[in-house]
Coordinates of C-alpha atoms in Angstrom, one line a residue:
Chain X
X27 CA -43.2 -29.5 9.0
X28 CA -39.7 -29.1 7.4
X29 CA -36.1 -29.7 9.4
X30 CA -33.2 -27.7 8.3
X31 CA -29.4 -27.4 9.8
X32 CA -27.5 -24.8 9.6
X33 CA -25.8 -26.3 6.6
X34 CA -28.9 -27.1 4.9
X35 CA -29.5 -22.7 5.3
X36 CA -25.9 -22.1 4.2
X37 CA -26.0 -24.6 1.2
X38 CA -29.6 -23.4 0.2
X39 CA -28.6 -19.3 0.5
X40 CA -25.7 -20.3 -1.9
X41 CA -27.7 -22.3 -4.5
X42 CA -30.4 -19.7 -4.3
X43 CA -27.8 -16.7 -4.6
X44 CA -29.5 -14.9 -1.6
X45 CA -27.7 -11.8 -1.1
X46 CA -29.6 -10.6 1.6
X47 CA -30.9 -12.1 5.0
X48 CA -33.5 -10.6 7.4
X49 CA -33.3 -11.8 10.8
X50 CA -36.9 -11.3 11.9
X51 CA -38.5 -11.0 15.3
X52 CA -41.3 -9.8 17.2
X53 CA -41.8 -7.0 19.7
X54 CA -44.7 -7.9 22.5
X55 CA -46.9 -5.7 20.7
X56 CA -46.8 -7.9 18.2
X57 CA -45.0 -5.7 15.3
X58 CA -42.0 -7.3 13.1
X59 CA -39.0 -6.6 13.3
X60 CA -35.8 -7.6 11.5
X61 CA -31.9 -6.9 10.9
X62 CA -30.4 -7.1 7.8
X63 CA -27.5 -8.7 6.9
X64 CA -25.6 -9.7 4.1
X65 CA -25.1 -13.5 2.8
X66 CA -21.2 -13.0 4.0
X67 CA -22.7 -12.8 7.6
X68 CA -25.2 -16.1 7.3
X69 CA -22.9 -18.1 8.9
X70 CA -22.2 -15.9 11.6
X71 CA -25.7 -15.4 12.6
X72 CA -26.4 -19.3 12.2
X73 CA -24.1 -19.4 15.4
X74 CA -25.9 -17.0 16.9
X75 CA -23.1 -14.4 16.9
X76 CA -25.6 -11.6 15.4
X77 CA -26.3 -9.4 18.1
X78 CA -28.3 -6.2 18.1
X79 CA -29.4 -2.9 20.6
X80 CA -32.7 -4.5 22.2
X81 CA -33.2 -0.9 23.9
X82 CA -34.3 0.3 20.6
X83 CA -37.3 -2.1 20.7
X84 CA -40.5 -0.5 22.3
X85 CA -41.2 -3.0 25.6
X86 CA -37.8 -4.7 25.7
X87 CA -35.1 -3.3 27.7
X88 CA -33.5 -0.2 29.3
X89 CA -30.0 1.2 27.3
X90 CA -28.0 -0.4 30.1
X91 CA -29.0 -3.9 29.7
X92 CA -28.9 -3.3 25.5
X93 CA -27.0 -6.1 24.2
X94 CA -29.2 -8.8 23.0
X95 CA -28.7 -11.9 20.6
X96 CA -30.4 -13.3 17.9
X97 CA -30.7 -16.8 17.6
X98 CA -31.7 -17.7 13.9
X99 CA -34.3 -20.8 14.0
X100 CA -33.2 -22.9 10.6
X101 CA -36.6 -24.1 10.0
X102 CA -37.5 -21.0 9.9
X103 CA -35.4 -20.1 6.5
X104 CA -37.4 -18.8 3.4
X105 CA -37.0 -16.5 0.5
X106 CA -39.0 -13.8 -0.6
X107 CA -40.9 -14.9 -3.4
X108 CA -41.2 -11.1 -5.1
X109 CA -38.2 -9.2 -6.6
X110 CA -37.1 -12.3 -8.8
X111 CA -34.9 -10.1 -10.7
X112 CA -32.6 -8.4 -8.2
X113 CA -30.7 -9.7 -5.8
X114 CA -32.8 -12.5 -3.7
X115 CA -33.2 -12.1 0.0
X116 CA -34.3 -14.4 2.2
X117 CA -35.5 -14.8 5.9
X118 CA -35.0 -16.1 9.2
X119 CA -37.4 -16.1 12.3
X120 CA -35.1 -15.8 15.6
X121 CA -35.2 -16.2 19.4
X122 CA -33.9 -13.4 21.5
X123 CA -31.4 -14.4 23.8
X124 CA -29.4 -12.5 26.8
X125 CA -25.9 -11.9 26.6
X126 CA -25.3 -14.4 29.4
X127 CA -26.8 -17.0 27.0
X128 CA -29.9 -17.1 28.5
X129 CA -33.3 -16.6 26.6
X130 CA -34.8 -13.2 26.9
X131 CA -38.1 -13.2 29.1
X132 CA -38.9 -10.1 26.6
X133 CA -39.2 -12.5 23.8
X134 CA -42.7 -13.5 22.7
X135 CA -41.6 -16.6 21.1
X136 CA -40.1 -17.5 24.2
X137 CA -43.4 -17.2 26.2
X138 CA -44.8 -19.6 23.4
X139 CA -42.7 -21.7 23.9
X140 CA -42.6 -22.0 27.8
X141 CA -46.3 -22.6 27.4
X142 CA -45.5 -25.3 24.9
X143 CA -43.5 -26.8 27.3
X144 CA -46.0 -26.8 30.0
X145 CA -48.3 -28.6 27.2
X146 CA -45.4 -31.6 26.8
X147 CA -45.0 -31.8 30.8
X148 CA -48.5 -32.8 30.7
X149 CA -48.5 -35.1 28.1
X150 CA -49.7 -33.2 25.0
X151 CA -47.2 -33.1 22.6
X152 CA -48.7 -30.9 20.0
X153 CA -50.8 -27.9 19.9
X154 CA -52.4 -27.4 17.2
X155 CA -53.5 -24.1 15.6
X156 CA -55.6 -23.0 11.9
X157 CA -56.0 -19.1 12.2
X158 CA -58.7 -17.6 9.4
X159 CA -57.2 -14.2 9.0
X160 CA -59.4 -11.5 7.7
X161 CA -58.0 -8.1 6.2
X162 CA -59.0 -5.1 4.5
X163 CA -57.6 -3.8 0.9
X164 CA -58.1 0.2 0.6
X165 CA -57.0 2.2 -2.0
X166 CA -54.2 4.4 -1.5
X167 CA -53.8 8.1 -2.3
X168 CA -52.0 10.2 -4.1
X169 CA -49.4 10.8 -1.2
X170 CA -49.5 6.9 -1.0
X171 CA -51.6 7.0 2.1
X172 CA -54.2 4.4 2.7
X173 CA -57.9 5.6 2.4
X174 CA -60.7 4.5 3.5
X175 CA -62.0 3.6 0.1
X176 CA -62.2 0.0 -1.1
X177 CA -62.1 -0.5 -4.7
X178 CA -64.5 -3.1 -5.1
X179 CA -68.4 -4.1 -3.9
X180 CA -68.2 -7.2 -3.7
X181 CA -69.9 -9.7 -0.9
X182 CA -69.5 -12.9 0.8
X183 CA -68.0 -15.6 -1.9
X184 CA -69.1 -13.3 -4.3
X185 CA -67.5 -14.6 -7.8
X186 CA -68.5 -12.2 -10.3
X187 CA -66.5 -9.0 -10.1
X188 CA -62.9 -10.0 -10.7
X189 CA -61.4 -6.8 -8.9
X190 CA -58.3 -5.6 -7.9
X191 CA -58.8 -7.1 -4.7
X192 CA -59.4 -10.1 -6.0
X193 CA -56.2 -10.7 -8.3
X194 CA -54.2 -8.7 -5.0
X195 CA -55.5 -12.1 -3.1
X196 CA -54.8 -14.5 -5.8
X197 CA -50.8 -13.1 -5.8
X198 CA -50.6 -13.2 -2.1
X199 CA -51.7 -17.0 -1.9
X200 CA -49.2 -17.7 -4.5
X201 CA -46.5 -15.9 -2.8
X202 CA -47.3 -17.6 0.4
X203 CA -47.8 -21.1 -1.2
X204 CA -44.1 -20.3 -2.6
X205 CA -43.1 -19.4 1.3
X206 CA -44.1 -23.0 2.0
X207 CA -48.0 -22.1 3.0
X208 CA -50.5 -24.7 2.6
X209 CA -53.6 -22.2 1.8
X210 CA -56.6 -23.9 2.3
X211 CA -59.1 -21.2 1.6
X212 CA -59.3 -17.7 0.0
X213 CA -62.1 -15.8 -0.5
X214 CA -64.0 -12.3 -0.3
X215 CA -65.5 -11.6 3.0
X216 CA -69.0 -10.0 4.2
X217 CA -67.4 -6.7 4.2
X218 CA -66.4 -4.9 1.2
X219 CA -63.1 -4.6 0.6
X220 CA -62.7 -7.7 2.9
X221 CA -60.8 -10.6 2.8
X222 CA -59.8 -14.0 4.3
X223 CA -57.1 -16.5 3.2
X224 CA -57.2 -19.6 5.8
X225 CA -53.8 -21.7 5.6
X226 CA -53.3 -25.1 7.1
X227 CA -52.9 -25.7 11.0
X228 CA -50.3 -26.5 12.2
X229 CA -48.0 -26.7 15.8
X230 CA -48.5 -23.7 17.9
X231 CA -45.0 -22.4 17.0
X232 CA -44.8 -22.4 13.4
X233 CA -48.5 -21.3 13.7
X234 CA -47.4 -17.7 15.3
X235 CA -44.6 -17.9 13.1
X236 CA -46.8 -17.8 9.9
X237 CA -49.2 -15.4 11.3
X238 CA -46.3 -12.8 11.2
X239 CA -45.4 -14.1 7.8
X240 CA -48.7 -14.1 6.5
X241 CA -49.4 -10.5 7.5
X242 CA -46.0 -8.8 6.2
X243 CA -46.8 -10.7 3.1
X244 CA -50.5 -9.7 2.7
X245 CA -49.0 -6.1 3.3
X246 CA -46.1 -6.3 0.8
X247 CA -48.2 -7.7 -2.1
X248 CA -50.9 -5.3 -1.4
X249 CA -48.2 -2.4 -1.6
X250 CA -47.3 -4.2 -5.2
X251 CA -50.9 -4.2 -6.4
X252 CA -50.9 -0.3 -5.8
X253 CA -53.4 -1.3 -2.4
X254 CA -53.1 -0.9 1.2
X255 CA -53.5 -4.2 3.6
X256 CA -54.9 -3.3 6.7
X257 CA -55.5 -5.8 10.0
X258 CA -56.8 -3.0 11.9
X259 CA -59.9 -4.9 13.9
X260 CA -62.7 -2.4 13.0
X261 CA -61.7 0.3 10.3
X262 CA -65.3 1.1 9.4
X263 CA -68.0 1.6 11.5
X264 CA -71.2 0.2 10.5
X265 CA -69.8 -3.2 8.5
X266 CA -68.3 -6.4 9.7
X267 CA -64.8 -6.3 11.7
X268 CA -61.9 -8.1 10.7
X269 CA -61.6 -10.8 13.1
X270 CA -59.0 -13.5 13.8
X271 CA -61.1 -16.7 14.4
X272 CA -58.7 -19.5 15.8
X273 CA -58.9 -23.1 15.4
X274 CA -56.8 -25.1 18.5
X275 CA -56.7 -28.7 18.9
X276 CA -54.3 -30.7 21.6
X277 CA -52.9 -34.3 20.4
X278 CA -51.7 -36.8 23.1
X279 CA -49.3 -39.6 21.3
X280 CA -50.2 -38.3 18.0
X281 CA -54.2 -39.0 19.0
X282 CA -56.5 -35.9 19.1
X283 CA -57.4 -35.6 23.2
X284 CA -60.5 -33.1 22.3
X285 CA -62.0 -36.4 20.5
X286 CA -63.9 -39.0 22.4
X287 CA -65.9 -41.6 20.3
X288 CA -68.6 -42.2 23.9
X289 CA -68.4 -38.5 24.6
X290 CA -71.4 -36.2 24.7
X291 CA -71.2 -34.7 21.4
X292 CA -68.3 -37.0 20.7
X293 CA -65.7 -34.4 22.8
X294 CA -63.6 -35.6 25.3
X295 CA -63.3 -34.7 29.1
X296 CA -60.3 -32.7 28.2
X297 CA -62.4 -30.9 25.2
X298 CA -64.8 -30.0 28.1
X299 CA -62.1 -28.9 30.7
X300 CA -60.3 -26.7 27.9
X301 CA -63.4 -24.9 27.1
X302 CA -64.2 -24.3 31.0
X303 CA -60.6 -23.0 31.2
X304 CA -61.0 -20.9 28.6
X305 CA -64.3 -19.5 30.0
X306 CA -62.6 -19.0 33.3
X307 CA -59.8 -16.9 32.4
X308 CA -61.2 -15.4 28.5
X309 CA -61.7 -12.3 30.1
X310 CA -58.0 -11.5 31.3
X311 CA -56.7 -12.8 27.7
X312 CA -58.8 -10.5 26.2
X313 CA -56.3 -7.8 26.4
X314 CA -54.0 -9.8 24.5
X315 CA -55.9 -11.4 21.9
X316 CA -57.9 -7.8 21.6
X317 CA -55.0 -5.3 22.0
X318 CA -56.3 -2.3 20.6
X319 CA -58.2 0.5 21.6
X320 CA -60.2 -0.4 18.6
X321 CA -60.6 -4.1 19.1
X322 CA -63.6 -3.6 21.3
X323 CA -65.6 -1.7 18.2
X324 CA -65.7 -4.8 16.5
X325 CA -66.9 -6.8 19.7
X326 CA -70.1 -5.3 19.6
X327 CA -73.7 -7.3 18.6
X328 CA -74.7 -7.0 15.2
X329 CA -71.6 -8.0 12.8
X330 CA -70.6 -11.9 13.5
X331 CA -68.4 -10.4 16.2
X332 CA -68.5 -12.5 19.5
X333 CA -69.8 -10.3 22.5
X334 CA -71.2 -12.6 25.3
X335 CA -69.1 -15.9 27.0
X336 CA -70.3 -19.1 25.8
X337 CA -70.0 -21.8 23.9
X338 CA -71.6 -24.0 21.2
X339 CA -71.6 -27.0 18.8
X340 CA -74.0 -25.4 16.5
X341 CA -74.6 -21.6 16.8
X342 CA -71.9 -19.6 14.5
X343 CA -72.2 -16.5 16.9
X344 CA -71.1 -17.7 20.0
X345 CA -67.4 -17.2 21.7
X346 CA -66.2 -20.6 21.2
X347 CA -67.8 -22.7 18.3
X348 CA -67.3 -26.7 17.8
X349 CA -67.4 -26.9 14.2
X350 CA -68.6 -30.5 13.0
X351 CA -65.6 -32.3 11.8
X352 CA -64.6 -34.8 14.8
X353 CA -61.9 -37.9 14.6
X354 CA -58.4 -36.3 14.5
X355 CA -60.0 -33.0 13.4
X356 CA -62.0 -32.0 16.6
X357 CA -61.0 -29.0 17.2
X358 CA -62.5 -25.5 19.2
X359 CA -62.9 -22.6 17.3
X360 CA -62.1 -19.1 19.3
X361 CA -63.7 -16.3 18.0
X362 CA -62.7 -13.3 19.6
X363 CA -58.8 -12.8 18.6
X364 CA -57.9 -10.2 16.0
X365 CA -55.3 -10.2 13.8
X366 CA -53.6 -7.0 15.3
X367 CA -52.6 -9.2 18.3
X368 CA -49.4 -10.6 19.2
X369 CA -49.8 -14.1 17.9
X370 CA -47.2 -15.8 20.4
X371 CA -48.6 -14.3 23.3
X372 CA -52.3 -14.8 22.2
X373 CA -51.5 -18.6 21.8
X374 CA -49.4 -19.2 24.8
X375 CA -52.8 -17.2 27.2
X376 CA -55.1 -20.0 25.0
X377 CA -53.1 -22.9 25.4
X378 CA -52.5 -22.5 29.0
X379 CA -55.6 -20.9 30.0
X380 CA -56.9 -24.8 28.5
X381 CA -54.6 -26.4 30.2
X382 CA -55.8 -24.7 33.5
X383 CA -58.9 -26.1 32.5
X384 CA -57.5 -29.6 32.2
X385 CA -55.4 -29.6 35.1
X386 CA -58.2 -28.3 37.5
X387 CA -61.0 -30.3 35.9
X388 CA -63.3 -26.6 35.5
X389 CA -66.6 -27.9 34.1
X390 CA -68.0 -25.5 31.4
X391 CA -71.5 -24.0 31.4
X392 CA -73.8 -26.0 29.4
X393 CA -74.0 -24.9 25.7
X394 CA -75.9 -22.5 24.7
X395 CA -77.5 -23.4 21.0
X396 CA -79.8 -20.1 21.4
X397 CA -79.0 -17.1 19.2
X398 CA -77.5 -15.2 22.6
X399 CA -77.8 -11.9 20.7
X400 CA -82.3 -12.4 21.0
X401 CA -82.1 -13.1 24.5
X402 CA -83.0 -10.1 27.2
X403 CA -80.5 -9.3 29.7
X404 CA -82.3 -11.2 32.3
X405 CA -82.4 -14.1 30.4
X406 CA -78.4 -14.2 29.9
X407 CA -78.2 -13.0 33.6
X408 CA -80.2 -15.6 34.3
X409 CA -78.1 -18.3 32.5
X410 CA -74.8 -17.0 33.4
X411 CA -73.7 -15.4 30.2
X412 CA -70.7 -13.1 30.9
X413 CA -69.6 -10.6 28.3
X414 CA -66.2 -9.9 26.8
X415 CA -64.7 -6.8 28.6
X416 CA -66.4 -3.9 26.7
X417 CA -63.2 -1.8 26.3
X418 CA -59.1 -1.8 26.4
X419 CA -59.4 -0.6 29.8
X420 CA -62.0 -2.7 31.2
X421 CA -59.7 -5.4 29.9
X422 CA -56.6 -4.1 30.7
X423 CA -58.2 -4.0 35.0
X424 CA -58.7 -7.7 33.9
X425 CA -55.3 -8.1 33.1
X426 CA -53.9 -6.3 36.0
X427 CA -56.1 -8.7 38.2
X428 CA -54.9 -11.9 36.7
X429 CA -52.6 -14.2 38.2
X430 CA -53.2 -16.3 35.6
X431 CA -51.9 -14.1 33.0
X432 CA -48.8 -12.8 35.0
X433 CA -47.7 -16.6 35.2
X434 CA -48.4 -17.0 31.4
X435 CA -46.8 -13.7 30.1
X436 CA -43.8 -13.5 33.0
X437 CA -43.1 -10.7 34.8
X438 CA -41.1 -8.8 31.7
X439 CA -44.1 -8.5 29.5
X440 CA -47.1 -8.4 31.8
X441 CA -45.6 -5.4 33.2
X442 CA -44.6 -3.7 30.4
X443 CA -47.5 -4.8 28.2
X444 CA -49.7 -3.2 31.1
X445 CA -47.7 0.2 30.8
X446 CA -47.9 0.4 27.8
X447 CA -51.6 -0.2 27.0
X448 CA -52.4 1.6 29.9
X449 CA -50.8 4.7 28.6
X450 CA -52.4 3.7 24.8
X451 CA -55.8 4.4 26.5
X452 CA -54.9 7.5 28.4
X453 CA -54.0 8.8 25.2
X454 CA -57.1 7.8 23.6
X455 CA -59.6 8.8 26.2
X456 CA -58.0 12.3 26.7
X457 CA -58.4 12.7 22.3
X458 CA -61.3 14.5 21.5
X459 CA -63.1 12.6 18.4
X460 CA -64.5 13.4 15.0
X461 CA -67.9 12.0 17.1
X462 CA -67.7 14.4 19.5
X463 CA -67.6 17.6 17.2
X464 CA -70.5 16.1 15.1
X465 CA -72.6 15.6 18.1
X466 CA -71.6 18.9 20.3
X467 CA -69.9 21.5 18.6
X468 CA -72.8 22.7 17.1
X469 CA -75.4 22.1 19.9
X470 CA -74.0 23.3 22.7
Chain T
X19 CA -52.2 -5.8 -36.4
X20 CA -54.2 -4.0 -33.1
X21 CA -52.6 -1.3 -32.3
X22 CA -50.1 -1.7 -29.3
X23 CA -51.8 -0.3 -26.2
X24 CA -50.4 1.7 -24.0
X25 CA -50.9 3.2 -20.3
X26 CA -49.3 6.9 -19.2
X27 CA -48.3 8.3 -16.1
X28 CA -47.1 11.6 -14.8
X29 CA -47.8 14.6 -12.4
X30 CA -46.6 17.2 -15.4
X31 CA -50.6 17.2 -17.3
X32 CA -48.6 19.4 -20.3
X33 CA -46.2 16.7 -20.6
X34 CA -48.6 14.0 -20.9
X35 CA -51.0 15.9 -23.3
X36 CA -48.1 16.2 -25.6
X37 CA -46.8 12.8 -25.0
X38 CA -50.3 11.2 -25.7
X39 CA -50.9 13.4 -29.3
X40 CA -47.5 12.1 -30.3
X41 CA -48.8 8.3 -29.1
X42 CA -51.9 8.6 -31.0
X43 CA -50.8 10.3 -33.9
X44 CA -48.2 7.2 -34.4
X45 CA -51.1 4.5 -34.0
X46 CA -51.1 3.7 -30.6
X47 CA -53.9 3.4 -28.1
X48 CA -54.2 4.9 -25.3
X49 CA -55.8 2.9 -22.5
X50 CA -55.7 5.3 -19.2
X51 CA -53.8 7.7 -17.5
X52 CA -52.6 7.5 -13.8
X53 CA -51.4 10.7 -11.9
X54 CA -49.8 9.2 -9.4
X55 CA -47.5 5.8 -8.4
X56 CA -49.7 3.8 -6.6
X57 CA -53.1 4.3 -9.1
X58 CA -50.6 3.7 -11.8
X59 CA -49.9 0.2 -10.6
X60 CA -53.6 -0.3 -10.3
X61 CA -54.3 0.9 -14.2
X62 CA -51.4 -1.1 -15.5
X63 CA -52.9 -4.7 -13.4
X64 CA -56.1 -4.1 -14.1
X65 CA -56.1 -2.8 -17.7
X66 CA -52.9 -4.5 -19.2
X67 CA -51.3 -2.5 -21.7
X68 CA -48.4 -3.6 -23.7
X69 CA -46.3 -0.6 -22.8
X70 CA -46.6 1.9 -20.0
X71 CA -45.4 5.5 -20.2
X72 CA -43.9 6.6 -16.8
X73 CA -42.5 9.5 -15.6
X74 CA -39.7 9.6 -13.4
X75 CA -41.6 12.0 -11.0
X76 CA -44.4 9.9 -10.1
X77 CA -45.2 10.2 -6.1
X78 CA -45.4 9.0 -3.7
X79 CA -42.9 6.8 -4.9
X80 CA -40.9 7.2 -8.1
X81 CA -41.2 5.9 -11.8
X82 CA -38.3 3.2 -11.7
X83 CA -40.3 2.1 -8.5
X84 CA -43.4 1.2 -10.2
X85 CA -41.6 0.2 -13.4
X86 CA -39.7 -2.3 -11.1
X87 CA -42.8 -4.0 -10.1
X88 CA -44.6 -3.8 -13.6
X89 CA -41.3 -5.6 -14.3
X90 CA -41.0 -8.3 -11.9
X91 CA -44.5 -9.2 -12.4
X92 CA -44.5 -9.3 -16.1
X93 CA -47.1 -6.6 -16.2
X94 CA -45.9 -4.8 -19.5
X95 CA -43.0 -3.5 -21.0
X96 CA -41.6 -0.1 -19.4
X97 CA -40.1 2.9 -21.5
X98 CA -39.1 5.7 -18.5
X99 CA -38.7 9.3 -18.9
X100 CA -36.2 11.4 -16.7
X101 CA -33.7 13.7 -17.0
X102 CA -30.5 13.1 -18.3
X103 CA -28.3 13.6 -14.9
X104 CA -31.0 10.8 -13.7
X105 CA -30.8 8.6 -16.3
X106 CA -27.5 8.1 -15.7
X107 CA -28.1 6.8 -12.6
X108 CA -31.2 5.0 -13.4
X109 CA -29.2 3.0 -15.9
X110 CA -26.9 1.9 -13.6
X111 CA -29.6 0.3 -11.4
X112 CA -31.7 -0.6 -14.0
X113 CA -29.1 -3.0 -15.4
X114 CA -31.1 -6.0 -14.8
X115 CA -34.5 -4.5 -15.6
X116 CA -35.7 -4.9 -19.2
X117 CA -36.8 -1.0 -19.1
X118 CA -36.0 1.6 -21.4
X119 CA -34.7 5.0 -19.7
X120 CA -35.5 8.0 -22.2
X121 CA -33.7 11.3 -21.5
X122 CA -35.7 14.0 -21.2
X123 CA -35.9 16.8 -22.8
X124 CA -37.1 14.5 -25.5
X125 CA -37.0 14.3 -29.1
X126 CA -40.3 13.5 -31.1
X127 CA -38.1 11.0 -33.1
X128 CA -36.1 9.2 -30.0
X129 CA -39.5 8.9 -28.3
X130 CA -41.3 7.1 -30.9
X131 CA -38.6 5.1 -31.5
X132 CA -38.3 4.2 -28.3
X133 CA -41.6 3.5 -27.7
X134 CA -41.6 1.2 -31.2
X135 CA -38.3 -0.5 -29.7
X136 CA -39.9 -1.5 -26.3
X137 CA -43.4 -2.9 -28.3
X138 CA -41.2 -4.8 -30.4
X139 CA -39.0 -6.2 -27.8
X140 CA -41.8 -6.9 -25.6
X141 CA -43.7 -8.8 -27.7
X142 CA -40.6 -11.3 -28.6
X143 CA -40.2 -11.3 -25.3
X144 CA -43.8 -12.7 -24.8
X145 CA -43.1 -15.2 -27.6
X146 CA -39.9 -16.5 -26.3
X147 CA -41.1 -17.1 -22.6
X148 CA -43.7 -19.1 -24.4
X149 CA -41.4 -21.3 -26.2
X150 CA -39.3 -21.8 -23.0
X151 CA -42.4 -22.5 -21.2
X152 CA -43.1 -24.9 -23.8
X153 CA -39.9 -26.6 -24.0
X154 CA -39.6 -27.0 -19.9
X155 CA -42.8 -28.8 -20.6
X156 CA -41.8 -31.3 -23.2
X157 CA -38.8 -32.0 -21.4
X158 CA -40.4 -32.9 -18.3
X159 CA -42.9 -34.9 -20.3
X160 CA -40.0 -36.8 -21.8
X161 CA -38.2 -37.1 -18.6
X162 CA -41.6 -38.7 -16.8
X163 CA -42.7 -41.1 -19.7
X164 CA -38.6 -42.2 -20.3
X165 CA -39.0 -43.3 -16.4
X166 CA -42.4 -44.9 -17.1
X167 CA -41.2 -47.1 -19.9
X168 CA -38.1 -47.9 -17.7
X169 CA -40.5 -49.3 -15.2
X170 CA -42.6 -51.1 -17.5
X171 CA -39.9 -52.8 -19.3
X172 CA -38.6 -54.2 -16.0
X173 CA -41.1 -55.3 -14.1
X174 CA -43.0 -56.6 -17.1
X175 CA -40.2 -57.6 -18.9
X176 CA -41.6 -56.1 -22.5
X177 CA -39.6 -54.0 -25.3
X178 CA -39.3 -50.7 -24.8
X179 CA -41.7 -50.2 -28.4
X180 CA -44.4 -52.3 -25.8
X181 CA -43.9 -50.1 -23.2
X182 CA -44.8 -46.8 -25.0
X183 CA -47.5 -48.1 -26.6
X184 CA -49.1 -49.3 -23.6
X185 CA -48.9 -45.7 -22.3
X186 CA -50.3 -44.4 -25.1
X187 CA -53.0 -46.5 -25.7
X188 CA -53.7 -45.8 -22.0
X189 CA -53.7 -42.1 -22.6
X190 CA -56.3 -42.4 -25.7
X191 CA -58.5 -44.6 -23.7
X192 CA -58.7 -42.2 -20.8
X193 CA -58.2 -39.0 -22.4
X194 CA -55.4 -38.4 -19.9
X195 CA -52.1 -36.8 -20.8
X196 CA -49.5 -39.2 -21.6
X197 CA -47.1 -37.2 -18.8
X198 CA -50.0 -38.0 -16.4
X199 CA -50.7 -41.3 -17.1
X200 CA -46.3 -41.7 -17.0
X201 CA -46.3 -40.1 -13.5
X202 CA -49.4 -42.3 -12.0
X203 CA -47.0 -44.9 -13.5
X204 CA -44.3 -44.0 -12.0
X205 CA -45.8 -43.0 -8.6
X206 CA -47.5 -46.4 -8.5
X207 CA -43.9 -48.4 -8.8
X208 CA -42.5 -46.1 -6.5
X209 CA -45.3 -47.3 -3.9
X210 CA -44.6 -50.8 -4.8
X211 CA -41.0 -50.3 -4.4
X212 CA -40.9 -48.7 -0.8

């Protein structure tokens, strides 16, 4: 990871002739927000003197306590690689602070930092995260609105039809690399118009920053290609949705804590307990890793998305998979998160659940190496395999019951999040959908 | 010489018909036509024309926004058609963009002249860019080789000619570019010195 000082940032901005700087932060629903400043104001901003009105951000604060401060993290300085001809634009990711100098508890980045602190206190110096983000590229219509038409009909790993999407994806990779990403893989996904770009694992804070940057870059480059990129979890019925499989591992004194030469499957107790903690808390975590009404239309059988709460070292259909790599690459792949989630909150919840497992030595159930989708309901109950929430409503109810999640998110976000998600559910519940019209209008 | 290729974009069908007739008469090849900005960007990227003739009125963005992307991403040369009032504004915005703004209503002669000019300058720009790339590479190669020569001379106590010959021979024997051999030598000595 880069380490830049305030002086470095000022110097680079000057050398590269940067004219505008975007001070970015993320609201609790995972939306990237930014305050644009000119290069003349950069030094002021780096001295943490940049203020904004927090009440304008959904889920932040009430109008009477609205002054908030942005504290840019110099390590996140990056120049946008597009628009090379006009004035250059750079960005800095910021932490949000109260006027009294304390961190704002509604800042998702702070929530993740808190979780990382907890891990550090338990002796785990690094929580490594490697995300695999999927997204769809759609054509836009003459009004610039996204349609559900994909421009290609290639399948998984197809090489042949070099299409618009393919080119757009290549440009996305190039732009990301220019912003310091290490791209591990980039390919066409199973569904039409669906793509995946994987970037190198990083410590959780950088990984979450990267996910936010990634989503922004993908959307901008898509637009510059006359396409629309969406991270909506399930845009089209009948084909695979977009997930964000999340590979995680813990390190203690620079060593992978999930690896044990002599452990069962060469996994350490820490690894098993981490899985145990995740399994125990996953139903409440789902409201954060799968935050939309639409998220739960992805988590259905038949489309490679997980439905049942189980783990396996072999079976790719399970919620948690242990990829074959061992040694320092030993990791757990959690397959439920989707790219619409707030990565800071999602990673904080995943990490804390794992730590909870380690602290309380929670043994996971035995691995399920069968294809769970082929088991009957009785067999599943016999084996004690529970399922993920079936709807946002179910997930919110779990979240509301979870003291654990209240601790992870902090009182402020916990309350605001539930409030907003209940509203979202209620809004959805009372709407008359196209399906209902199709099914009922002419029949009754 | 092959006919230069063109993609046109406008939502004004009458205008476009006229433009295309003029272009074809003057020996240009029309690759395609787009009726909106996004469709236009997609066509520029997939058909790779030499020139785009864009109408400023091109929803949902406008012709200038499309022109910016075309120029920034080096997709093609751009001739932008705009009313005279608008032309003045765009000209001041477009200072750093090599796109040509032509005022409407346009005369046949001046339109063809503008397109001809753009085609020529586009060819010239591509040539120059290629030359710059070549020069950059030559410079880079020379730097690496100079450095490698210096290291070899110092560590093996040989003459400059011998050092150069050594690199050259390695390159020929192994079928690897001299610059790559030089890079490897430099890296090896850096590691040794660390």
